[in-house]
Amino acid sequence: MPQQASSVSSLKKKENMQNMFDAIAPSYDFLNHLLSFSIDKYWRREVVKRLPNINDLKVLDVSTGTGDMAISIAKRRTGRIVGIDISEKMLQIGAQKTKKKKLDKIISFQQADVADLPFQDNIFDACTVAFGVRNFERLEKGLSEMYRTLKPSAKVIILEFSTPEKSPFKQIYAFYSQKILPFIGKSVSKDKTAYSYLPDSVKAFPGKKEFQRLLSSVGFKEVCAQPYTFGIVTIYAGIK
């Protein structure tokens, strides 16, 4: 009985997450660039630099949203990128963007849950996640699925928000993320909860050492973490 209740609760949370991201999809790109002062573009380029240096790279981009990470990869590397997300509306916008940029032969999108990836074992050269891993309903299961689909010696690269640790930026960022960001997000997206959820989800996400331990526990080797922009974000990497 407890297992059944847990399963129902998990499905409800997943449905709520889908609904939230579907609702903010039209304003998602604009707000990402506005609220990060467009520094998010630089952070994604840093992810691309860490991709394996091989030709015809096959990349799985998890929680792709509207495809910004996939597009950043496609502009700089040769190969194929598959973007997955649970939000159908996000993926629709991503498909429109890639077609407009003439990248639709390089990037494909598929609605899927990271906890149950519809791909065979050992087929991707790299797996990326940009600002999505903290939304995984089952974090360890999602990381395990990413590991499963990667080829031996392939790489995982995860870009995620983190909490600055040094003063005074720690206090400045706390005020911005808790007061300014939700106000602007709500005003533009008209969604009451989405941009209040963001700082809460960052707080709830494991610290750097704990998340590195999780990556190691599912099998990744040479796990490392590199903070950027005073610790607002961290890039994590590991090798299968």
GROMACS .gro file of C-alpha atoms in nm:
model
  240
    1MET     CA    1   0.000   0.000   0.000
    2PRO     CA    2   0.276   0.254   0.082
    3GLN     CA    3   0.446   0.171  -0.253
    4GLN     CA    4   0.125   0.238  -0.442
    5ALA     CA    5   0.076   0.571  -0.263
    6SER     CA    6   0.435   0.668  -0.343
    7SER     CA    7   0.384   0.581  -0.710
    8VAL     CA    8   0.067   0.793  -0.731
    9SER     CA    9   0.247   1.083  -0.559
   10SER     CA   10   0.540   1.056  -0.803
   11LEU     CA   11   0.307   1.062  -1.105
   12LYS     CA   12   0.127   1.366  -0.965
   13LYS     CA   13   0.456   1.553  -0.915
   14LYS     CA   14   0.563   1.468  -1.270
   15GLU     CA   15   0.229   1.594  -1.404
   16ASN     CA   16   0.263   1.916  -1.205
   17MET     CA   17   0.614   1.969  -1.342
   18GLN     CA   18   0.493   1.913  -1.699
   19ASN     CA   19   0.208   2.159  -1.651
   20MET     CA   20   0.438   2.424  -1.502
   21PHE     CA   21   0.691   2.409  -1.786
   22ASP     CA   22   0.418   2.392  -2.050
   23ALA     CA   23   0.271   2.711  -1.900
   24ILE     CA   24   0.597   2.912  -1.907
   25ALA     CA   25   0.723   2.774  -2.241
   26PRO     CA   26   0.633   3.084  -2.451
   27SER     CA   27   0.835   3.319  -2.226
   28TYR     CA   28   1.104   3.069  -2.120
   29ASP     CA   29   1.387   3.178  -2.352
   30PHE     CA   30   1.328   3.549  -2.300
   31LEU     CA   31   1.328   3.513  -1.923
   32ASN     CA   32   1.636   3.288  -1.917
   33HIS     CA   33   1.841   3.549  -2.103
   34LEU     CA   34   1.691   3.843  -1.912
   35LEU     CA   35   1.728   3.696  -1.564
   36SER     CA   36   2.085   3.574  -1.627
   37PHE     CA   37   2.186   3.893  -1.814
   38SER     CA   38   2.256   3.656  -2.109
   39ILE     CA   39   2.549   3.496  -1.919
   40ASP     CA   40   2.368   3.162  -1.969
   41LYS     CA   41   2.498   3.162  -2.328
   42TYR     CA   42   2.857   3.172  -2.199
   43TRP     CA   43   2.787   2.891  -1.950
   44ARG     CA   44   2.655   2.668  -2.229
   45ARG     CA   45   2.965   2.737  -2.441
   46GLU     CA   46   3.175   2.618  -2.148
   47VAL     CA   47   2.979   2.291  -2.151
   48VAL     CA   48   3.049   2.249  -2.524
   49LYS     CA   49   3.423   2.291  -2.461
   50ARG     CA   50   3.413   1.985  -2.236
   51LEU     CA   51   3.258   1.751  -2.493
   52PRO     CA   52   3.478   1.463  -2.616
   53ASN     CA   53   3.705   1.564  -2.902
   54ILE     CA   54   3.575   1.318  -3.162
   55ASN     CA   55   3.407   1.355  -3.500
   56ASP     CA   56   3.039   1.276  -3.558
   57LEU     CA   57   2.958   1.316  -3.192
   58LYS     CA   58   2.632   1.159  -3.078
   59VAL     CA   59   2.492   1.356  -2.783
   60LEU     CA   60   2.190   1.307  -2.558
   61ASP     CA   61   2.069   1.640  -2.419
   62VAL     CA   62   1.847   1.569  -2.118
   63SER     CA   63   1.587   1.823  -1.999
   64THR     CA   64   1.653   2.006  -2.323
   65GLY     CA   65   1.364   2.249  -2.276
   66THR     CA   66   1.350   2.469  -2.585
   67GLY     CA   67   1.680   2.328  -2.709
   68ASP     CA   68   1.930   2.602  -2.622
   69MET     CA   69   2.197   2.354  -2.508
   70ALA     CA   70   2.143   2.134  -2.814
   71ILE     CA   71   2.166   2.438  -3.043
   72SER     CA   72   2.487   2.556  -2.876
   73ILE     CA   73   2.641   2.212  -2.938
   74ALA     CA   74   2.520   2.193  -3.300
   75LYS     CA   75   2.673   2.533  -3.382
   76ARG     CA   76   3.018   2.424  -3.265
   77ARG     CA   77   3.046   2.049  -3.318
   78THR     CA   78   2.967   1.797  -3.592
   79GLY     CA   79   2.738   1.504  -3.522
   80ARG     CA   80   2.384   1.441  -3.399
   81ILE     CA   81   2.201   1.564  -3.090
   82VAL     CA   82   1.886   1.412  -2.941
   83GLY     CA   83   1.703   1.641  -2.698
   84ILE     CA   84   1.454   1.493  -2.452
   85ASP     CA   85   1.212   1.665  -2.214
   86ILE     CA   86   0.882   1.594  -2.039
   87SER     CA   87   0.727   1.923  -2.158
   88GLU     CA   88   0.562   1.890  -2.498
   89LYS     CA   89   0.526   2.266  -2.542
   90MET     CA   90   0.894   2.326  -2.469
   91LEU     CA   91   0.985   2.068  -2.732
   92GLN     CA   92   0.750   2.228  -2.986
   93ILE     CA   93   0.927   2.561  -2.943
   94GLY     CA   94   1.265   2.386  -2.965
   95ALA     CA   95   1.163   2.222  -3.294
   96GLN     CA   96   1.056   2.560  -3.435
   97LYS     CA   97   1.386   2.720  -3.331
   98THR     CA   98   1.603   2.448  -3.483
   99LYS     CA   99   1.409   2.456  -3.809
  100LYS     CA  100   1.448   2.834  -3.830
  101LYS     CA  101   1.823   2.800  -3.767
  102LYS     CA  102   1.846   2.516  -4.024
  103LEU     CA  103   1.966   2.275  -3.757
  104ASP     CA  104   1.671   2.036  -3.773
  105LYS     CA  105   1.876   1.772  -3.959
  106ILE     CA  106   2.129   1.774  -3.674
  107ILE     CA  107   1.897   1.805  -3.373
  108SER     CA  108   1.591   1.589  -3.305
  109PHE     CA  109   1.352   1.610  -3.011
  110GLN     CA  110   1.160   1.345  -2.824
  111GLN     CA  111   0.924   1.362  -2.527
  112ALA     CA  112   1.064   1.132  -2.260
  113ASP     CA  113   1.132   1.097  -1.888
  114VAL     CA  114   1.497   1.068  -1.784
  115ALA     CA  115   1.397   0.800  -1.530
  116ASP     CA  116   1.295   0.573  -1.819
  117LEU     CA  117   1.497   0.665  -2.127
  118PRO     CA  118   1.374   0.506  -2.454
  119PHE     CA  119   1.725   0.431  -2.580
  120GLN     CA  120   1.950   0.126  -2.596
  121ASP     CA  121   2.257   0.082  -2.377
  122ASN     CA  122   2.594   0.227  -2.479
  123ILE     CA  123   2.491   0.445  -2.777
  124PHE     CA  124   2.582   0.807  -2.690
  125ASP     CA  125   2.927   0.969  -2.687
  126ALA     CA  126   2.817   1.232  -2.436
  127CYS     CA  127   2.520   1.334  -2.226
  128THR     CA  128   2.449   1.696  -2.130
  129VAL     CA  129   2.202   1.854  -1.891
  130ALA     CA  130   2.164   2.232  -1.860
  131PHE     CA  131   1.960   2.357  -1.564
  132GLY     CA  132   1.745   2.046  -1.551
  133VAL     CA  133   1.901   1.790  -1.320
  134ARG     CA  134   1.757   1.954  -1.007
  135ASN     CA  135   1.410   1.886  -1.155
  136PHE     CA  136   1.462   1.509  -1.181
  137GLU     CA  137   1.180   1.337  -0.992
  138ARG     CA  138   1.414   1.047  -0.908
  139LEU     CA  139   1.764   1.191  -0.917
  140GLU     CA  140   1.969   0.873  -0.873
  141LYS     CA  141   1.749   0.681  -1.120
  142GLY     CA  142   1.785   0.958  -1.379
  143LEU     CA  143   2.163   0.963  -1.342
  144SER     CA  144   2.172   0.582  -1.372
  145GLU     CA  145   1.970   0.595  -1.694
  146MET     CA  146   2.207   0.855  -1.839
  147TYR     CA  147   2.500   0.632  -1.745
  148ARG     CA  148   2.334   0.329  -1.909
  149THR     CA  149   2.288   0.500  -2.247
  150LEU     CA  150   2.648   0.625  -2.265
  151LYS     CA  151   2.924   0.433  -2.441
  152PRO     CA  152   3.222   0.319  -2.233
  153SER     CA  153   3.459   0.616  -2.181
  154ALA     CA  154   3.181   0.858  -2.280
  155LYS     CA  155   3.126   1.175  -2.080
  156VAL     CA  156   2.846   1.333  -1.878
  157ILE     CA  157   2.847   1.714  -1.843
  158ILE     CA  158   2.593   1.884  -1.618
  159LEU     CA  159   2.539   2.260  -1.587
  160GLU     CA  160   2.333   2.350  -1.283
  161PHE     CA  161   2.259   2.642  -1.055
  162SER     CA  162   2.437   2.642  -0.721
  163THR     CA  163   2.452   2.865  -0.415
  164PRO     CA  164   2.744   3.111  -0.390
  165GLU     CA  165   2.945   3.050  -0.075
  166LYS     CA  166   3.145   3.372  -0.031
  167SER     CA  167   3.029   3.710   0.099
  168PRO     CA  168   2.907   3.957  -0.016
  169PHE     CA  169   2.795   3.779  -0.332
  170LYS     CA  170   2.621   3.510  -0.128
  171GLN     CA  171   2.389   3.771   0.024
  172ILE     CA  172   2.341   3.963  -0.302
  173TYR     CA  173   2.248   3.647  -0.489
  174ALA     CA  174   2.012   3.533  -0.212
  175PHE     CA  175   1.821   3.863  -0.233
  176TYR     CA  176   1.812   3.853  -0.614
  177SER     CA  177   1.697   3.491  -0.639
  178GLN     CA  178   1.436   3.516  -0.362
  179LYS     CA  179   1.291   3.862  -0.433
  180ILE     CA  180   1.381   4.002  -0.776
  181LEU     CA  181   1.380   3.685  -0.987
  182PRO     CA  182   1.034   3.556  -0.879
  183PHE     CA  183   0.881   3.905  -0.922
  184ILE     CA  184   1.012   3.949  -1.279
  185GLY     CA  185   0.938   3.587  -1.367
  186LYS     CA  186   0.580   3.612  -1.247
  187SER     CA  187   0.526   3.947  -1.422
  188VAL     CA  188   0.646   3.822  -1.760
  189SER     CA  189   0.532   3.458  -1.759
  190LYS     CA  190   0.206   3.520  -1.568
  191ASP     CA  191   0.279   3.202  -1.375
  192LYS     CA  192   0.252   3.239  -0.998
  193THR     CA  193   0.472   2.948  -0.896
  194ALA     CA  194   0.737   2.873  -1.162
  195TYR     CA  195   0.993   3.139  -1.073
  196SER     CA  196   0.936   3.098  -0.700
  197TYR     CA  197   1.003   2.728  -0.755
  198LEU     CA  198   1.346   2.800  -0.908
  199PRO     CA  199   1.525   2.935  -0.595
  200ASP     CA  200   1.352   2.671  -0.382
  201SER     CA  201   1.473   2.394  -0.612
  202VAL     CA  202   1.830   2.529  -0.602
  203LYS     CA  203   1.821   2.527  -0.221
  204ALA     CA  204   1.689   2.170  -0.215
  205PHE     CA  205   1.950   2.040  -0.460
  206PRO     CA  206   2.244   1.847  -0.308
  207GLY     CA  207   2.563   2.041  -0.238
  208LYS     CA  208   2.862   2.004  -0.470
  209LYS     CA  209   3.032   1.724  -0.275
  210GLU     CA  210   2.707   1.531  -0.227
  211PHE     CA  211   2.617   1.555  -0.594
  212GLN     CA  212   2.966   1.443  -0.695
  213ARG     CA  213   2.921   1.146  -0.462
  214LEU     CA  214   2.591   1.063  -0.634
  215LEU     CA  215   2.756   1.072  -0.976
  216SER     CA  216   3.027   0.837  -0.849
  217SER     CA  217   2.771   0.606  -0.688
  218VAL     CA  218   2.600   0.535  -1.023
  219GLY     CA  219   2.935   0.451  -1.183
  220PHE     CA  220   3.093   0.771  -1.316
  221LYS     CA  221   3.470   0.808  -1.274
  222GLU     CA  222   3.695   1.116  -1.259
  223VAL     CA  223   3.401   1.322  -1.131
  224CYS     CA  224   3.478   1.692  -1.092
  225ALA     CA  225   3.298   2.020  -1.026
  226GLN     CA  226   3.390   2.369  -1.151
  227PRO     CA  227   3.200   2.675  -1.023
  228TYR     CA  228   3.142   2.977  -1.250
  229THR     CA  229   3.038   3.339  -1.200
  230PHE     CA  230   3.101   3.356  -0.824
  231GLY     CA  231   2.941   3.015  -0.777
  232ILE     CA  232   2.600   3.095  -0.930
  233VAL     CA  233   2.639   2.785  -1.146
  234THR     CA  234   2.857   2.475  -1.138
  235ILE     CA  235   2.962   2.246  -1.422
  236TYR     CA  236   2.993   1.882  -1.316
  237ALA     CA  237   3.163   1.622  -1.534
  238GLY     CA  238   3.234   1.251  -1.519
  239ILE     CA  239   3.340   0.961  -1.740
  240LYS     CA  240   3.176   0.620  -1.783
   0.00000   0.00000   0.00000
